[in-house]
Amino acid sequence: MARTLSPSRITTETIHYDANRIRRDMAVRKIGKIGLLLNPIFTYFFLWAPILLLVIFSFNDSRSVSTWRGFTLRWYNNIFNDIVGTEARFSTGLMLNALGNSLFVGIIATIIATIIGTAVALSLARGNYPGKRFVDSLLYLPVVIPEITQGVSLLIFFNVLFDFMSTVTGQRAQFGFGTIIIAHVAFNISYVAIVVRARLADMNPRLEEAARDLGANEWQTFWRITFPLILPGVISGALLAFTLSLDDFVITFFTSGVGTTTLPVFVYGLLKLSVTPEINAISTLILVVSTVLIGISMLIQGRNATRL
Amino acid sequence: MRQVDVELRNVVKAFPTRHESGQLVAVDNVSLEIYRGEFFALLGPSGCGKTTTLRMIAGFEDATSGEILIRGQAVQNVPPFHRPVNTVFQDYALFPHMTVLENVMFGLEMEGVSKKEARKRAQEALEMVRLHQAEDRRPRQLSGGQQQRVALARALVKKPAVLLLDEPLGALDLKLRKALQYELAALQETLGITFIYVTHDQEEAMTMADRIAVMNAGRVLQVGTPEEIYETPATEFVADFIGETNFLRGDILEVNNPFAQVCLDETLTIKAAFNDQALTSGSRVTVAIRPEKVNLFSATGPVKYADGTNESPEEHRELLLRDPDINLVRGRVLRANYIGTDTRYVVSIGQNQQLVARVQNYGLRSDTTFHIDQEVYIFWDAEHSRVLTE
Ligand SMILES: Nc1ncnc2c1ncn2[C@@H]1O[C@H](COP(=O)(O)OP(=O)(O)O)[C@@H](O)[C@H]1O
Ligand SMILES: [Mg+2]
């Protein structure tokens, strides 16, 4: 089309619509739109459908895990009242004991991981030392390497350590709460550090300078300025760590000993016999608790993101 | 001899760059003396090293070499919280988790002042900046101008010997900035505290400061009162950065006191003042002339006087040329822009030179307005054309 300002050339001919082309383009656009819509639907379907099935069948009034026979709270009732059909291995006492173990490990591991993780984040954000970038990249290692690798490597590590210790002291240490907690701390440090560091990165470094300018030393600056401002990050990091600790199966499986069964390991033990509706019920309860904790963690992060 | 509050002696700051060998010299051999009680402006374009200089005085950066003295004491190893200076940060850096009052009290609490006393003094400081009614609010609930005043109160409540301000009005809109400029200058005068004020806005520096240091590329090019800087700029950069200036290139023909003869081209030689006593004939120089120092009159029509008498352009020219310290050249108007208080003319002179002239508007009298292609005479005092050294 000629691009000219000469009036004689401006005629209706120069504006020519190709109806076929428009129709074709509109069709392509429609397909594109449908594609965009289907994409999240498929993604969420594969992500959530199995979980949804699990939840639904935990309320199914039948032992069958494939056909729906009506709504019941029987399985929830059962797991808290020690009534579990033919499965002799199950008892509410054992389950509550496993839950207690999970909480104990979770709380201790979370406290330790939160303190160390926060310190790591501070050192990475504020420190200036050789090898900082290396430490920084190592931080993501536990997030990306497979859990099974971590589990096996910890198992080997503890065995080597115990061998060495027994040759020195003559006493052999046992797998138990100690090893589980150390393992949980090891992977949780990364998660806490990543969350806290994101928070620190959002923080205006001038705030700390302003505090020092106004007469605060490093200690006062940390407790009066830095800590209150990163606290939401620390809390949400801790909640994340606690959740991961409660949910962890693989690493715990490799590092636990006699009498230190956590809830996920306990559930796995039940599964070895058969999939029962009670397992669905327990899994649903774990899911609810985890979702609530993660939800709170995200809420704290989100609500305070705009405050700095 | 006035007392010196802050002294910089050959201060250099080099930052390492990503490439191992390289370094960025942000502050390059700066020496300054800032007197007690003065309003001192550090003026220069963005990235010239103003903030870095201020941060070294505050103690947030260590000088690579050189010395900084505050009230005669070298402060190399003194941490920020022990220096008798306070800072108003560019982005205010108010503590978001504290109320306005808590922000202002913070510095006093760090000194060990009792809570009750700190509260009283903080409230007084907020009253001084007229923000006492907002003391329970959080910083983010305040407007930019209010936040700026909280930052000021927070620093001033510490009664520092020297207050450092880093573009404190930079984030505000023009009207508010103007209002706060006068407010700040007045406050400084009543308190008598030394202010070191960083800005890239030459007008702001001119209005507020007692003395100005003009910086470029890490160096201080000139230190002086606003008048000295404006009237006798030391370098081309200073002349260009502060206000509008004509730059004419030429060769020195002759150096007489007090003026040098500068040949701009074969048809055009002017007289110009100079600072550099080592100036010799033959050297290539730049001459700076402020547009508002230049006067025009028509070369074709009569020159009218207020009493109603007239004079021909030739008569007027003869009259002016009786003064030996005047430059008078003929030219032709190339462009005219009416800009309210005055009109800006671009006039061609000599063979191929241009000169900008600003003529104040006295209403629309025909003999003070000129049209394009009009032949005119341009004249100015020789002392207003200055030979620059570079
Ligand atoms: N911490 C730093 N690390 C590296 N370079 C810096 C640092 N701070 C400032 N610079 C550089 O030093 C120069 C001067 O910066 P600055 O003092 O902030 O300038 P101004 O305040 O005049 O705009 C700039 O080129 C800037 O990029
Ligand atoms: Mg700056």
Short mmCIF file of C-alpha atoms in Angstrom, two decimals, chain B:
data_model
loop_
_atom_site.label_atom_id
_atom_site.label_comp_id
_atom_site.label_asym_id
_atom_site.label_seq_id
_atom_site.Cartn_x
_atom_site.Cartn_y
_atom_site.Cartn_z
CA MET B 1 39.61 33.10 60.07
CA ARG B 2 36.41 31.07 60.24
CA GLN B 3 36.30 27.76 62.05
CA VAL B 4 36.37 24.71 59.86
CA ASP B 5 33.76 22.06 60.71
CA VAL B 6 34.54 19.47 58.06
CA GLU B 7 37.73 19.15 56.11
CA LEU B 8 38.55 16.77 53.28
CA ARG B 9 42.20 16.40 52.36
CA ASN B 10 42.94 14.73 49.02
CA VAL B 11 40.17 12.22 49.49
CA VAL B 12 39.98 9.42 46.94
CA LYS B 13 37.38 6.68 46.75
CA ALA B 14 37.85 3.85 44.28
CA PHE B 15 35.34 1.02 43.98
CA PRO B 16 36.52 -2.32 42.63
CA THR B 17 34.72 -3.26 39.44
CA ARG B 18 33.65 -6.71 38.33
CA HIS B 19 36.76 -7.10 36.25
CA GLU B 20 39.54 -7.92 38.65
CA SER B 21 41.99 -5.33 37.44
CA GLY B 22 39.56 -2.45 37.02
CA GLN B 23 38.43 0.10 39.50
CA LEU B 24 35.99 2.96 39.37
CA VAL B 25 37.26 6.20 40.87
CA ALA B 26 34.05 7.72 42.24
CA VAL B 27 35.78 10.50 44.18
CA ASP B 28 39.05 11.77 42.78
CA ASN B 29 41.38 13.74 45.03
CA VAL B 30 38.81 16.00 46.63
CA SER B 31 39.88 18.67 49.11
CA LEU B 32 37.26 20.84 50.78
CA GLU B 33 36.92 23.07 53.82
CA ILE B 34 33.42 23.54 55.14
CA TYR B 35 32.99 26.29 57.70
CA ARG B 36 30.99 26.20 60.88
CA GLY B 37 27.40 27.27 60.43
CA GLU B 38 27.45 27.53 56.67
CA PHE B 39 25.05 26.08 54.15
CA PHE B 40 27.36 24.24 51.81
CA ALA B 41 26.10 22.64 48.60
CA LEU B 42 27.74 19.82 46.67
CA LEU B 43 26.46 20.31 43.16
CA GLY B 44 27.01 18.14 40.12
CA PRO B 45 25.34 15.84 37.61
CA SER B 46 24.11 12.41 38.61
CA GLY B 47 26.95 9.92 39.12
CA CYS B 48 29.64 12.54 39.77
CA GLY B 49 30.40 11.26 43.28
CA LYS B 50 28.30 13.52 45.52
CA THR B 51 26.61 10.73 47.47
CA THR B 52 29.90 8.86 47.85
CA THR B 53 31.53 11.99 49.29
CA LEU B 54 28.67 12.42 51.73
CA ARG B 55 28.77 8.76 52.74
CA MET B 56 32.46 9.02 53.54
CA ILE B 57 31.78 12.00 55.81
CA ALA B 58 28.94 10.07 57.50
CA GLY B 59 31.19 7.01 57.88
CA PHE B 60 29.34 4.53 55.67
CA GLU B 61 32.29 4.29 53.28
CA ASP B 62 35.99 4.38 53.99
CA ALA B 63 38.15 6.64 51.87
CA THR B 64 40.65 4.74 49.72
CA SER B 65 43.18 7.45 50.55
CA GLY B 66 43.20 10.93 51.98
CA GLU B 67 41.89 12.28 55.25
CA ILE B 68 38.56 13.47 56.61
CA LEU B 69 38.47 15.70 59.67
CA ILE B 70 35.37 16.67 61.59
CA ARG B 71 35.91 19.58 63.98
CA GLY B 72 39.65 19.01 63.64
CA GLN B 73 39.52 15.30 64.50
CA ALA B 74 40.53 12.70 61.94
CA VAL B 75 37.62 10.27 61.73
CA GLN B 76 39.14 7.39 59.74
CA ASN B 77 38.40 4.76 62.37
CA VAL B 78 35.34 6.33 63.95
CA PRO B 79 32.15 4.37 63.20
CA PRO B 80 29.08 6.30 62.03
CA PHE B 81 27.35 6.07 65.41
CA HIS B 82 30.19 7.96 67.09
CA ARG B 83 30.43 10.80 64.55
CA PRO B 84 28.80 14.15 65.40
CA VAL B 85 27.00 14.14 62.06
CA ASN B 86 23.54 13.00 61.04
CA THR B 87 22.11 12.27 57.65
CA VAL B 88 18.85 12.96 55.87
CA PHE B 89 18.76 10.19 53.29
CA GLN B 90 17.71 10.59 49.71
CA ASP B 91 14.79 8.17 50.15
CA TYR B 92 14.34 9.27 53.81
CA ALA B 93 14.91 5.71 55.15
CA LEU B 94 12.21 6.07 57.81
CA PHE B 95 11.71 2.93 59.89
CA PRO B 96 8.48 1.43 58.53
CA HIS B 97 7.67 -0.55 61.67
CA MET B 98 7.75 2.47 63.97
CA THR B 99 5.42 5.44 64.32
CA VAL B 100 6.59 8.93 63.41
CA LEU B 101 7.28 9.70 67.07
CA GLU B 102 9.17 6.43 67.59
CA ASN B 103 11.28 7.22 64.53
CA VAL B 104 12.30 10.56 65.98
CA MET B 105 12.82 9.13 69.48
CA PHE B 106 15.09 6.35 68.19
CA GLY B 107 18.25 8.42 68.01
CA LEU B 108 17.75 9.81 71.51
CA GLU B 109 17.12 6.36 72.98
CA MET B 110 20.38 5.19 71.45
CA GLU B 111 22.11 7.98 73.35
CA GLY B 112 20.64 6.64 76.57
CA VAL B 113 18.20 9.50 77.06
CA SER B 114 15.28 8.39 79.26
CA LYS B 115 12.06 7.47 77.46
CA LYS B 116 10.20 10.39 79.00
CA GLU B 117 12.83 12.94 78.07
CA ALA B 118 13.23 11.43 74.57
CA ARG B 119 9.51 11.68 74.05
CA LYS B 120 9.46 15.33 75.04
CA ARG B 121 12.37 16.27 72.83
CA ALA B 122 11.04 14.27 69.88
CA GLN B 123 7.71 16.05 70.17
CA GLU B 124 9.48 19.40 70.17
CA ALA B 125 11.41 18.41 67.05
CA LEU B 126 8.19 17.35 65.33
CA GLU B 127 6.61 20.64 66.31
CA MET B 128 9.54 22.45 64.70
CA VAL B 129 8.74 20.76 61.39
CA ARG B 130 5.00 21.19 62.03
CA LEU B 131 4.19 17.49 62.16
CA HIS B 132 3.25 17.03 65.83
CA GLN B 133 -0.31 16.13 64.85
CA ALA B 134 0.98 13.13 62.87
CA GLU B 135 3.15 11.61 65.59
CA ASP B 136 1.17 8.37 65.91
CA ARG B 137 1.06 7.64 62.21
CA ARG B 138 3.27 5.24 60.33
CA PRO B 139 5.67 6.64 57.72
CA ARG B 140 3.82 5.04 54.82
CA GLN B 141 0.67 6.93 55.80
CA LEU B 142 2.43 10.24 55.16
CA SER B 143 2.92 12.19 51.95
CA GLY B 144 6.40 12.58 50.48
CA GLY B 145 6.78 16.08 51.87
CA GLN B 146 5.73 14.94 55.34
CA GLN B 147 8.12 11.99 55.25
CA GLN B 148 10.88 14.38 54.30
CA ARG B 149 10.11 16.51 57.36
CA VAL B 150 10.10 13.46 59.65
CA ALA B 151 13.54 12.52 58.32
CA LEU B 152 14.68 16.06 59.06
CA ALA B 153 13.26 16.01 62.60
CA ARG B 154 14.80 12.61 63.25
CA ALA B 155 18.25 13.89 62.33
CA LEU B 156 17.95 17.33 63.95
CA VAL B 157 16.73 16.02 67.29
CA LYS B 158 20.25 14.63 67.74
CA LYS B 159 21.63 18.18 67.62
CA PRO B 160 24.46 17.21 65.26
CA ALA B 161 27.43 19.46 64.57
CA VAL B 162 26.92 18.84 60.88
CA LEU B 163 23.79 17.77 59.03
CA LEU B 164 24.27 15.87 55.77
CA LEU B 165 21.41 16.03 53.29
CA ASP B 166 21.40 13.88 50.16
CA GLU B 167 19.03 15.36 47.58
CA PRO B 168 16.39 15.65 50.31
CA LEU B 169 13.86 17.32 48.04
CA GLY B 170 14.63 15.26 44.95
CA ALA B 171 11.51 13.09 45.11
CA LEU B 172 9.05 15.95 45.56
CA ASP B 173 7.11 17.88 42.95
CA LEU B 174 8.27 21.32 41.88
CA LYS B 175 5.88 23.47 43.94
CA LEU B 176 6.51 21.63 47.17
CA ARG B 177 10.22 21.59 46.47
CA LYS B 178 10.30 25.37 46.13
CA ALA B 179 8.35 25.83 49.36
CA LEU B 180 10.59 23.44 51.27
CA GLN B 181 13.75 25.05 49.88
CA TYR B 182 12.93 28.30 51.65
CA GLU B 183 11.77 26.45 54.75
CA LEU B 184 15.01 24.46 54.95
CA ALA B 185 17.21 27.49 54.34
CA ALA B 186 15.35 29.43 57.04
CA LEU B 187 15.64 26.51 59.47
CA GLN B 188 19.36 26.26 58.87
CA GLU B 189 19.75 29.93 59.58
CA THR B 190 17.88 29.79 62.90
CA LEU B 191 19.63 26.61 64.08
CA GLY B 192 23.08 27.63 62.91
CA ILE B 193 24.01 23.99 62.20
CA THR B 194 26.44 23.34 59.34
CA PHE B 195 24.53 21.86 56.40
CA ILE B 196 26.20 19.86 53.66
CA TYR B 197 23.58 19.64 50.98
CA VAL B 198 23.88 17.39 47.94
CA THR B 199 21.91 18.28 44.85
CA HIS B 200 22.07 18.02 41.08
CA ASP B 201 19.74 20.99 40.71
CA GLN B 202 21.79 24.14 40.10
CA GLU B 203 18.88 26.42 40.84
CA GLU B 204 18.36 24.75 44.20
CA ALA B 205 22.03 25.14 45.08
CA MET B 206 22.02 28.78 44.00
CA THR B 207 18.94 29.67 46.06
CA MET B 208 19.90 27.89 49.24
CA ALA B 209 23.65 27.69 49.64
CA ASP B 210 26.20 30.06 51.11
CA ARG B 211 28.89 28.31 49.12
CA ILE B 212 28.81 25.71 46.37
CA ALA B 213 31.31 23.09 45.29
CA VAL B 214 30.71 22.09 41.68
CA MET B 215 31.69 18.48 40.99
CA ASN B 216 32.10 16.49 37.83
CA ALA B 217 33.46 12.99 37.30
CA GLY B 218 34.64 12.70 40.89
CA ARG B 219 36.51 16.01 40.96
CA VAL B 220 35.70 19.35 42.54
CA LEU B 221 36.00 21.93 39.75
CA GLN B 222 35.23 25.10 41.65
CA VAL B 223 34.24 26.22 45.13
CA GLY B 224 32.66 29.59 45.72
CA THR B 225 29.59 31.63 46.52
CA PRO B 226 26.70 31.31 44.09
CA GLU B 227 27.65 34.70 42.67
CA GLU B 228 31.30 33.75 42.14
CA ILE B 229 30.35 30.49 40.49
CA TYR B 230 27.88 32.17 38.21
CA GLU B 231 29.83 35.28 37.33
CA THR B 232 33.32 33.83 37.15
CA PRO B 233 33.04 30.16 36.30
CA ALA B 234 36.45 28.51 36.34
CA THR B 235 35.85 25.93 33.65
CA GLU B 236 33.63 25.33 30.67
CA PHE B 237 31.83 22.61 32.58
CA VAL B 238 30.94 24.94 35.45
CA ALA B 239 29.80 27.69 33.08
CA ASP B 240 27.65 25.21 31.17
CA PHE B 241 26.20 23.44 34.19
CA ILE B 242 25.10 26.62 35.92
CA GLY B 243 22.73 28.57 33.75
CA GLU B 244 22.90 29.00 30.00
CA THR B 245 26.17 30.13 28.44
CA ASN B 246 27.53 30.92 25.00
CA PHE B 247 30.85 29.31 24.22
CA LEU B 248 32.93 30.89 21.47
CA ARG B 249 36.23 29.36 20.31
CA GLY B 250 39.07 31.63 19.30
CA ASP B 251 42.78 32.40 19.42
CA ILE B 252 44.47 34.87 21.74
CA LEU B 253 45.87 37.77 19.75
CA GLU B 254 47.24 39.83 22.56
CA VAL B 255 47.18 39.75 26.35
CA ASN B 256 46.76 43.18 27.92
CA ASN B 257 45.53 43.88 31.40
CA PRO B 258 42.73 43.62 32.21
CA PHE B 259 41.51 42.12 28.92
CA ALA B 260 42.79 39.74 26.31
CA GLN B 261 42.07 40.23 22.61
CA VAL B 262 40.49 37.08 21.24
CA CYS B 263 40.17 36.50 17.53
CA LEU B 264 37.03 34.46 16.79
CA ASP B 265 37.45 34.61 13.02
CA GLU B 266 38.95 37.01 10.45
CA THR B 267 36.14 39.47 10.85
CA LEU B 268 35.57 39.23 14.57
CA THR B 269 37.82 40.10 17.50
CA ILE B 270 36.52 40.65 21.02
CA LYS B 271 37.90 41.62 24.41
CA ALA B 272 37.59 39.12 27.22
CA ALA B 273 38.51 38.95 30.90
CA PHE B 274 40.76 36.13 32.11
CA ASN B 275 41.97 34.53 35.34
CA ASP B 276 44.90 32.56 34.06
CA GLN B 277 47.98 34.78 34.34
CA ALA B 278 49.98 32.34 32.22
CA LEU B 279 47.80 33.06 29.20
CA THR B 280 49.89 33.72 26.08
CA SER B 281 49.06 34.96 22.64
CA GLY B 282 48.46 32.31 20.05
CA SER B 283 46.79 29.85 22.38
CA ARG B 284 43.41 28.43 21.48
CA VAL B 285 40.75 29.28 24.07
CA THR B 286 37.05 29.24 24.82
CA VAL B 287 35.22 32.41 25.73
CA ALA B 288 32.02 32.23 27.79
CA ILE B 289 29.30 34.87 27.60
CA ARG B 290 26.01 34.73 29.54
CA PRO B 291 23.01 35.38 27.26
CA GLU B 292 21.45 37.89 29.65
CA LYS B 293 24.58 40.08 29.69
CA VAL B 294 24.18 40.75 26.00
CA ASN B 295 22.19 43.75 24.69
CA LEU B 296 20.66 44.24 21.25
CA PHE B 297 19.54 47.22 19.24
CA SER B 298 18.30 47.44 15.71
CA ALA B 299 20.88 48.26 13.03
CA THR B 300 18.18 49.62 10.75
CA GLY B 301 15.69 51.58 12.84
CA PRO B 302 16.16 54.45 15.32
CA VAL B 303 16.97 53.90 18.99
CA LYS B 304 14.25 55.49 21.11
CA TYR B 305 14.87 56.98 24.53
CA ALA B 306 12.38 57.16 27.38
CA ASP B 307 12.20 60.96 27.10
CA GLY B 308 10.95 60.64 23.54
CA THR B 309 14.20 61.57 21.77
CA ASN B 310 15.51 59.39 19.00
CA GLU B 311 18.97 58.43 17.84
CA SER B 312 20.12 56.71 14.68
CA PRO B 313 21.77 53.29 15.08
CA GLU B 314 25.06 54.73 13.87
CA GLU B 315 24.96 57.53 16.44
CA HIS B 316 24.16 55.05 19.18
CA ARG B 317 27.01 52.82 18.07
CA GLU B 318 29.49 55.71 18.15
CA LEU B 319 28.30 56.62 21.63
CA LEU B 320 28.80 53.09 22.92
CA LEU B 321 32.20 52.68 21.33
CA ARG B 322 33.52 55.60 23.34
CA ASP B 323 33.74 53.11 26.19
CA PRO B 324 36.91 51.10 25.51
CA ASP B 325 35.74 48.19 27.66
CA ILE B 326 32.81 47.30 25.50
CA ASN B 327 32.39 44.66 22.81
CA LEU B 328 30.12 45.62 19.95
CA VAL B 329 29.46 43.42 16.95
CA ARG B 330 26.95 43.32 14.13
CA GLY B 331 24.71 40.36 13.54
CA ARG B 332 21.48 39.00 12.18
CA VAL B 333 18.61 37.41 14.10
CA LEU B 334 18.23 33.73 13.25
CA ARG B 335 15.62 32.69 15.77
CA ALA B 336 13.41 34.34 18.35
CA ASN B 337 11.62 32.52 21.17
CA TYR B 338 9.27 34.33 23.47
CA ILE B 339 9.58 32.76 26.93
CA GLY B 340 7.62 35.04 29.23
CA THR B 341 10.02 37.10 31.30
CA ASP B 342 12.32 37.50 28.36
CA THR B 343 12.86 36.64 24.72
CA ARG B 344 15.67 34.40 23.60
CA TYR B 345 17.35 35.38 20.36
CA VAL B 346 19.86 33.36 18.41
CA VAL B 347 22.00 35.80 16.46
CA SER B 348 24.61 35.02 13.83
CA ILE B 349 27.84 36.97 14.21
CA GLY B 350 31.15 37.03 12.39
CA GLN B 351 31.54 34.50 9.63
CA ASN B 352 29.89 31.48 11.09
CA GLN B 353 29.29 31.95 14.81
CA GLN B 354 26.13 32.03 16.83
CA LEU B 355 25.36 33.89 19.99
CA VAL B 356 22.34 33.49 22.25
CA ALA B 357 20.97 36.68 23.76
CA ARG B 358 18.19 37.03 26.28
CA VAL B 359 16.38 40.32 26.22
CA GLN B 360 14.00 41.17 29.01
CA ASN B 361 10.46 41.89 27.89
CA TYR B 362 9.23 45.42 28.60
CA GLY B 363 5.84 44.85 27.16
CA LEU B 364 5.79 44.65 23.39
CA ARG B 365 7.70 47.84 22.57
CA SER B 366 8.88 47.59 19.02
CA ASP B 367 12.47 48.66 19.71
CA THR B 368 13.07 45.88 22.26
CA THR B 369 11.62 43.13 20.11
CA PHE B 370 13.34 41.90 16.99
CA HIS B 371 12.20 39.72 14.16
CA ILE B 372 13.92 36.98 12.25
CA ASP B 373 16.49 38.19 9.69
CA GLN B 374 16.61 41.63 11.30
CA GLU B 375 20.07 43.26 11.27
CA VAL B 376 21.12 44.14 14.82
CA TYR B 377 24.02 45.43 16.88
CA ILE B 378 25.03 43.31 19.88
CA PHE B 379 27.05 44.75 22.71
CA TRP B 380 28.25 43.74 26.18
CA ASP B 381 30.81 44.72 28.80
CA ALA B 382 34.14 43.12 28.07
CA GLU B 383 34.32 41.77 31.62
CA HIS B 384 31.25 39.63 30.86
CA SER B 385 33.13 37.64 28.26
CA ARG B 386 35.49 35.34 30.11
CA VAL B 387 38.37 33.25 28.86
CA LEU B 388 38.00 29.75 30.32
CA THR B 389 40.85 27.48 31.23
CA GLU B 390 40.44 23.76 30.75
#
